[in-house]
């Protein structure tokens, strides 16, 4: 959906964010596509009903509300099509099950989102799909892990806990030579900062719960595919009866319109916080690819247009009690899962629990921060006071 006078494909990212998927003239000039609540769609006559040619036929299979979001995301990703799923995790499983059959082998990054790992090693395993894990730094070396039945590679770059950047182009080149699909979790960068399909990815998904929605109020996943994978994705998604309620789709579309400016602010503030953290004596390591000190900074710079608001750091002290004292007393950072909203968040996490191909041997505690849209000086002061509490316990 979009007005004919626009040439979206040649437009810039911010223009696409503002205009893609909208067609005001179809809705009496109203800027936003209305929220269509509907299961049944009626037909003017039996002939039309039997022809299958009416644009909308049944609520589960889409409406102008869902098309607006899907079309806007397809324009951003340069995709053949996009489907909507009820959560980011269902986007992971939808991407995987669209292309995998019984007897297939899946290669998954060791840094991938943990619940996706769990789904692969339990449910997919039950259906005869075998998963093995690879070092996210593997690049073209992934060739050695290919088996005759390897059908897909699941990448996530950077890993959303440990922030390794993957050489997506090199991995895609190998995978395509083996006739396998490349799938990418692009939740961290979004197509504003990295367009997976331009780097050889066949299916790119996001937990749009995060930056697309942007306001910590809706669960939704989105999956975009290139021409090679679109039919498989569309067929699987339709067959499994996946759909998202129109109010949630509307809120996700509303969030998308401002995602570019929000991301720019997240990037600016996160880089300031990351740089400040690097200068702190309590910090052993900051994990944020936009920092020149990050081991994958060159790769990030080559492939990405920016960085979002999520980063981690490792404390020098291994004391969990010291970290609890720091985090429990934070005033602007909430303690909570998820991220991508307007507000700042912190968690403490242990990557050891979800690694099999690589070893995480940092002695300190890993703290992940989401840097929200607050004044960055307030956030830094909050963290500085937190380090005082940490030092009081760690000594
Ligand atoms: C949150 C998240 C998911 C899952 O999304 P939900 O909407 O919470 O189900 C998947 N991948 C990444 C990287 C995430 O951060």
Coordinates of C-alpha atoms and ligand atoms in Angstrom, one line a residue:
X1 CA 0.0 0.0 0.0
X2 CA 1.2 3.5 -0.8
X3 CA 0.2 6.4 -2.9
X4 CA 1.3 6.2 -6.5
X5 CA 3.0 9.6 -6.6
X6 CA 5.7 8.3 -4.2
X7 CA 8.9 6.6 -5.4
X8 CA 9.6 4.8 -2.2
X9 CA 12.4 2.5 -3.4
X10 CA 14.7 5.5 -4.1
X11 CA 13.7 7.4 -1.0
X12 CA 16.0 7.8 2.1
X13 CA 15.5 5.8 5.3
X14 CA 13.7 8.6 7.2
X15 CA 11.4 9.3 4.3
X16 CA 10.5 5.6 4.2
X17 CA 9.9 5.6 7.9
X18 CA 7.4 8.5 7.4
X19 CA 5.6 7.4 4.3
X20 CA 6.0 3.7 3.6
X21 CA 2.8 1.6 3.9
X22 CA 0.5 4.6 4.1
X23 CA -2.2 5.6 1.5
X24 CA -4.2 8.5 2.9
X25 CA -6.3 8.9 -0.2
X26 CA -7.8 5.5 0.4
X27 CA -8.9 6.6 3.8
X28 CA -10.6 10.0 3.2
X29 CA -7.2 11.7 3.6
X30 CA -6.6 10.6 7.1
X31 CA -2.8 10.3 7.6
X32 CA -2.9 7.0 9.4
X33 CA -4.5 3.8 8.2
X34 CA -7.5 3.1 10.5
X35 CA -7.5 0.2 13.0
X36 CA -9.6 -2.5 11.2
X37 CA -11.2 -4.8 13.8
X38 CA -12.5 -7.8 11.8
X39 CA -12.8 -11.5 11.4
X40 CA -15.4 -11.7 8.7
X41 CA -15.0 -9.8 5.5
X42 CA -18.1 -9.8 3.3
X43 CA -18.3 -10.1 -0.5
X44 CA -20.7 -8.5 -2.9
X45 CA -21.7 -11.7 -4.7
X46 CA -20.8 -15.4 -4.9
X47 CA -18.8 -14.8 -8.1
X48 CA -16.4 -12.5 -6.3
X49 CA -16.3 -14.8 -3.3
X50 CA -15.3 -17.8 -5.5
X51 CA -12.8 -15.9 -7.6
X52 CA -10.5 -15.3 -4.7
X53 CA -9.6 -12.0 -6.2
X54 CA -11.1 -9.7 -3.5
X55 CA -8.1 -8.0 -1.7
X56 CA -9.2 -8.9 1.8
X57 CA -11.1 -12.1 2.5
X58 CA -10.7 -13.0 6.1
X59 CA -9.3 -11.2 9.2
X60 CA -6.6 -13.7 10.0
X61 CA -5.1 -13.3 6.5
X62 CA -4.6 -9.5 6.8
X63 CA -6.3 -6.1 6.7
X64 CA -5.3 -2.6 5.6
X65 CA -4.0 -2.2 9.2
X66 CA -1.6 -5.1 9.0
X67 CA -0.6 -4.4 5.4
X68 CA 0.5 -0.9 6.5
X69 CA 3.0 -2.2 8.9
X70 CA 4.1 -5.1 6.8
X71 CA 4.5 -2.9 3.7
X72 CA 6.4 -0.2 5.6
X73 CA 8.8 -2.8 7.0
X74 CA 9.3 -4.4 3.5
X75 CA 10.2 -1.0 2.1
X76 CA 12.7 -0.5 4.9
X77 CA 14.3 -3.9 4.5
X78 CA 14.1 -4.0 0.7
X79 CA 12.1 -7.3 1.2
X80 CA 9.7 -9.2 -1.1
X81 CA 7.3 -9.4 1.8
X82 CA 6.9 -9.2 5.6
X83 CA 4.7 -11.2 8.0
X84 CA 3.6 -10.3 11.5
X85 CA 3.8 -12.6 14.5
X86 CA 2.5 -12.3 18.1
X87 CA 6.0 -12.0 19.6
X88 CA 9.7 -11.8 18.7
X89 CA 10.2 -15.3 19.8
X90 CA 7.4 -16.5 17.5
X91 CA 9.3 -14.6 14.7
X92 CA 12.4 -16.7 15.5
X93 CA 10.4 -20.0 15.3
X94 CA 8.5 -18.8 12.2
X95 CA 11.7 -17.9 10.4
X96 CA 13.2 -21.3 11.2
X97 CA 10.2 -23.5 10.5
X98 CA 9.5 -21.7 7.2
X99 CA 12.6 -23.3 5.7
X100 CA 13.5 -26.3 7.8
X101 CA 12.1 -29.9 7.2
X102 CA 12.5 -33.1 9.2
X103 CA 16.0 -34.4 8.8
X104 CA 17.6 -31.0 8.2
X105 CA 20.5 -29.5 10.1
X106 CA 20.5 -25.9 11.5
X107 CA 23.6 -23.9 12.3
X108 CA 23.0 -21.4 15.1
X109 CA 25.2 -18.7 16.4
X110 CA 26.4 -19.3 20.0
X111 CA 25.5 -15.7 20.8
X112 CA 21.8 -16.1 19.6
X113 CA 18.9 -15.1 21.8
X114 CA 18.6 -17.9 24.4
X115 CA 14.9 -18.7 24.1
X116 CA 15.4 -19.3 20.4
X117 CA 18.2 -21.7 21.2
X118 CA 15.8 -23.5 23.6
X119 CA 13.1 -23.7 20.9
X120 CA 15.6 -25.2 18.5
X121 CA 17.1 -27.8 20.8
X122 CA 13.7 -28.9 22.3
X123 CA 10.8 -28.5 19.9
X124 CA 12.6 -28.5 16.6
X125 CA 14.7 -31.4 17.8
X126 CA 11.4 -33.3 18.4
X127 CA 10.6 -32.9 14.7
X128 CA 13.9 -34.3 13.7
X129 CA 15.8 -31.0 13.1
X130 CA 19.3 -31.1 14.5
X131 CA 20.9 -27.8 15.7
X132 CA 24.6 -27.2 16.2
X133 CA 26.2 -24.0 17.4
X134 CA 29.1 -21.9 16.0
X135 CA 31.4 -19.2 17.2
X136 CA 29.9 -15.8 16.2
X137 CA 33.4 -14.7 15.0
X138 CA 33.6 -17.6 12.6
X139 CA 33.0 -15.7 9.3
X140 CA 33.9 -17.8 6.2
X141 CA 35.2 -20.5 8.5
X142 CA 31.6 -21.6 8.9
X143 CA 32.2 -23.7 5.8
X144 CA 33.8 -26.4 8.1
X145 CA 30.5 -26.8 10.0
X146 CA 28.4 -27.5 6.9
X147 CA 26.9 -31.0 6.6
X148 CA 25.1 -32.3 3.5
X149 CA 21.8 -31.7 5.2
X150 CA 22.5 -28.1 6.5
X151 CA 19.5 -26.1 5.4
X152 CA 19.8 -22.9 7.4
X153 CA 22.1 -20.6 9.4
X154 CA 20.7 -18.5 12.2
X155 CA 22.7 -15.4 12.8
X156 CA 22.3 -12.5 15.3
X157 CA 24.6 -9.6 15.0
X158 CA 25.6 -8.2 17.4
X159 CA 24.6 -10.8 20.0
X160 CA 22.2 -9.0 22.3
X161 CA 24.1 -9.9 25.5
X162 CA 27.7 -10.2 24.4
X163 CA 27.8 -8.0 21.3
X164 CA 29.9 -10.0 18.9
X165 CA 29.6 -8.7 15.3
X166 CA 29.3 -11.4 12.6
X167 CA 30.6 -11.2 9.1
X168 CA 27.2 -11.7 7.6
X169 CA 28.4 -11.3 4.0
X170 CA 31.0 -14.0 4.4
X171 CA 28.6 -16.4 6.1
X172 CA 25.9 -15.8 3.4
X173 CA 28.4 -16.5 0.6
X174 CA 29.2 -19.9 2.1
X175 CA 25.6 -20.7 3.0
X176 CA 24.4 -19.9 -0.5
X177 CA 27.0 -22.1 -2.1
X178 CA 25.6 -24.9 0.0
X179 CA 22.0 -24.0 -1.0
X180 CA 21.2 -23.1 2.6
X181 CA 19.1 -20.2 3.9
X182 CA 20.5 -17.4 6.0
X183 CA 18.3 -16.1 8.7
X184 CA 19.1 -13.1 10.9
X185 CA 17.8 -11.6 14.1
X186 CA 18.1 -7.9 13.4
X187 CA 16.4 -6.6 16.6
X188 CA 19.4 -4.6 17.8
X189 CA 20.3 -2.6 14.6
X190 CA 16.9 -2.6 12.9
X191 CA 16.9 -1.9 9.1
X192 CA 17.7 1.7 9.9
X193 CA 21.3 0.7 10.9
X194 CA 21.7 -2.6 9.1
X195 CA 19.8 -4.0 6.1
X196 CA 20.3 -7.7 6.3
X197 CA 19.0 -8.6 2.8
X198 CA 21.6 -6.3 1.2
X199 CA 24.3 -8.5 2.9
X200 CA 22.9 -11.8 1.6
X201 CA 20.4 -12.7 4.3
X202 CA 17.3 -14.5 3.0
X203 CA 15.0 -14.0 6.1
X204 CA 15.5 -11.1 8.5
X205 CA 13.3 -10.8 11.6
X206 CA 13.0 -8.5 14.6
X207 CA 11.5 -8.6 18.0
X208 CA 9.6 -5.5 17.0
X209 CA 8.5 -5.5 20.7
X210 CA 11.8 -3.5 21.1
X211 CA 12.6 -0.5 18.9
X212 CA 9.7 -0.6 16.4
X213 CA 7.1 -0.4 19.1
X214 CA 9.5 1.7 21.2
X215 CA 7.2 2.3 24.1
X216 CA 7.4 -0.9 26.1
X217 CA 3.7 -1.6 25.6
X218 CA 3.2 -4.2 22.9
X219 CA 4.6 -7.7 22.0
X220 CA 5.1 -8.3 18.3
X221 CA 7.5 -10.0 15.9
X222 CA 8.1 -9.2 12.2
X223 CA 9.7 -11.4 9.6
X224 CA 10.9 -10.1 6.2
X225 CA 12.1 -12.3 3.3
X226 CA 13.8 -11.8 0.0
X227 CA 12.2 -13.2 -3.2
X228 CA 14.0 -16.6 -2.7
X229 CA 12.4 -17.2 0.7
X230 CA 9.1 -15.2 0.6
X231 CA 6.8 -18.0 -0.7
X232 CA 8.0 -20.4 2.0
X233 CA 7.6 -17.8 4.7
X234 CA 4.2 -16.7 3.5
X235 CA 2.9 -20.2 3.2
X236 CA 4.2 -21.3 6.6
X237 CA 2.9 -18.2 8.4
X238 CA -0.6 -18.6 6.8
X239 CA -0.8 -22.3 7.6
X240 CA 0.1 -21.9 11.3
X241 CA -2.7 -19.3 11.8
X242 CA -0.3 -16.6 13.1
X243 CA -1.8 -13.1 13.4
X244 CA -1.6 -10.1 15.6
X245 CA -4.5 -8.0 17.0
X246 CA -5.1 -4.7 15.1
X247 CA -4.6 -2.4 18.1
X248 CA -1.1 -3.8 18.7
X249 CA -0.3 -3.6 15.0
X250 CA -1.4 0.0 15.0
X251 CA 0.8 0.8 18.0
X252 CA 3.8 -0.8 16.3
X253 CA 3.2 1.2 13.1
X254 CA 2.9 4.4 15.2
X255 CA 6.2 3.5 16.9
X256 CA 7.9 2.8 13.5
X257 CA 7.2 6.4 12.3
X258 CA 9.5 7.8 14.9
X259 CA 12.0 4.9 15.2
X260 CA 14.7 6.8 13.2
X261 CA 14.9 9.8 15.5
X262 CA 14.6 7.7 18.6
X263 CA 17.4 5.4 17.5
X264 CA 19.6 8.5 16.8
X265 CA 19.1 9.6 20.3
X266 CA 19.7 6.1 21.8
X267 CA 22.9 5.9 19.7
X268 CA 24.2 9.3 20.9
X269 CA 23.5 8.6 24.6
X270 CA 24.6 5.0 24.5
X271 CA 28.0 6.0 23.0
X272 CA 28.4 8.7 25.7
X273 CA 27.6 6.2 28.5
X274 CA 29.9 3.5 26.9
X275 CA 32.8 6.0 26.7
X276 CA 32.2 7.1 30.3
X277 CA 32.0 3.5 31.5
X278 CA 35.4 2.7 29.8
X279 CA 37.0 5.3 32.0
X280 CA 35.7 3.9 35.2
X281 CA 38.1 1.9 37.4
X282 CA 35.2 -0.6 38.4
X283 CA 34.8 -1.6 34.7
X284 CA 36.9 -4.4 33.2
X285 CA 35.3 -4.3 29.7
X286 CA 32.6 -2.4 27.8
X287 CA 30.8 -4.4 25.1
X288 CA 29.5 -1.9 22.5
X289 CA 30.5 -2.2 18.9
X290 CA 30.6 1.5 18.2
X291 CA 33.5 1.9 20.7
X292 CA 36.9 1.9 18.8
X293 CA 38.2 -0.5 21.5
X294 CA 35.5 -3.1 20.7
X295 CA 37.2 -6.2 19.0
X296 CA 34.7 -6.1 16.1
X297 CA 34.6 -2.3 15.7
X298 CA 36.1 -2.5 12.2
X299 CA 33.4 -4.9 11.0
X300 CA 30.7 -2.8 12.6
X301 CA 32.0 0.2 10.9
X302 CA 32.2 -1.6 7.5
X303 CA 28.6 -2.9 7.7
X304 CA 26.5 -0.8 10.1
X305 CA 25.2 2.8 9.8
X306 CA 24.8 3.2 13.5
X307 CA 24.4 1.5 16.9
X308 CA 21.4 1.3 19.1
X309 CA 20.9 1.9 22.9
X310 CA 21.8 -1.6 24.2
X311 CA 25.2 -2.4 25.6
X312 CA 26.9 -4.5 28.3
X313 CA 29.8 -4.1 30.6
X314 CA 31.8 -6.4 32.8
X315 CA 32.7 -5.5 36.3
X316 CA 36.1 -6.0 37.8
X317 CA 34.6 -7.4 40.9
X318 CA 33.1 -10.8 40.7
X319 CA 30.9 -10.0 43.7
X320 CA 27.2 -10.5 42.9
X321 CA 26.3 -8.7 46.1
X322 CA 28.3 -5.7 45.0
X323 CA 26.4 -5.7 41.7
X324 CA 23.1 -6.1 43.5
X325 CA 23.9 -3.0 45.7
X326 CA 24.6 -1.1 42.5
X327 CA 21.5 -2.1 40.5
X328 CA 19.0 -2.2 43.4
X329 CA 19.6 1.5 44.1
X330 CA 19.4 2.9 40.6
X331 CA 16.7 5.5 40.3
X332 CA 16.3 6.1 36.5
X333 CA 17.2 2.6 35.3
X334 CA 14.4 0.1 35.8
X335 CA 15.2 -3.6 36.4
X336 CA 13.5 -5.4 33.7
X337 CA 13.7 -7.7 30.6
X338 CA 13.1 -6.4 27.1
X339 CA 14.5 -3.1 25.8
X340 CA 14.0 -0.7 23.0
X341 CA 11.5 1.4 24.8
X342 CA 11.9 5.1 25.7
X343 CA 13.2 4.3 29.2
X344 CA 16.5 3.0 30.6
X345 CA 16.8 -0.6 31.9
X346 CA 19.4 -2.8 33.6
X347 CA 19.9 -6.5 34.0
X348 CA 22.6 -8.8 35.3
X349 CA 23.2 -11.8 33.2
X350 CA 25.4 -14.9 33.0
X351 CA 26.4 -15.8 29.4
X352 CA 27.9 -19.1 30.6
X353 CA 24.4 -20.5 30.9
X354 CA 23.8 -20.3 27.1
X355 CA 27.1 -21.2 25.5
X356 CA 28.3 -24.5 24.0
X357 CA 30.6 -23.6 21.0
X358 CA 32.5 -20.8 22.8
X359 CA 33.7 -20.1 26.3
X360 CA 32.7 -17.1 28.3
X361 CA 35.5 -16.8 30.9
X362 CA 35.1 -13.2 32.2
X363 CA 35.5 -13.4 36.0
X364 CA 33.4 -10.2 36.6
X365 CA 29.6 -9.8 36.4
X366 CA 28.0 -8.9 33.1
X367 CA 25.6 -6.0 33.4
X368 CA 23.4 -5.1 30.4
X369 CA 22.1 -1.6 30.0
X370 CA 19.4 -0.2 27.8
X371 CA 20.1 3.5 27.4
X372 CA 16.8 5.3 27.0
X373 CA 15.8 8.8 26.0
X374 CA 16.3 10.5 29.3
X375 CA 19.0 13.2 29.8
X376 CA 22.2 11.3 29.5
X377 CA 23.8 13.3 32.4
X378 CA 21.1 12.0 34.7
X379 CA 21.8 8.4 33.6
X380 CA 25.5 8.8 34.1
X381 CA 25.0 10.4 37.6
X382 CA 22.7 7.4 38.4
X383 CA 25.4 4.9 37.4
X384 CA 28.1 6.9 39.2
X385 CA 26.1 6.7 42.5
X386 CA 25.7 3.0 41.7
X387 CA 29.4 2.5 41.5
X388 CA 29.8 4.1 44.9
X389 CA 27.4 1.5 46.3
X390 CA 29.2 -1.3 44.4
X391 CA 32.6 -0.1 45.9
X392 CA 31.1 0.0 49.4
X393 CA 30.4 -3.8 49.1
X394 CA 33.3 -4.9 46.9
X395 CA 35.8 -3.0 48.9
Ligands
LIG1 C1 13.4 -9.8 23.0 C2 14.2 -10.5 21.9 C3 13.6 -11.5 21.2 C4 12.2 -12.0 21.5 O1 11.2 -11.0 21.4 P1 9.8 -11.1 22.3 O2 9.0 -10.1 21.6 O3 10.2 -10.7 23.7 O4 9.3 -12.5 22.2 C5 14.3 -12.1 20.2 N1 15.5 -11.7 19.8 C6 16.1 -10.7 20.5 C7 17.5 -10.3 20.1 C8 15.5 -10.1 21.6 O5 16.1 -9.1 22.2

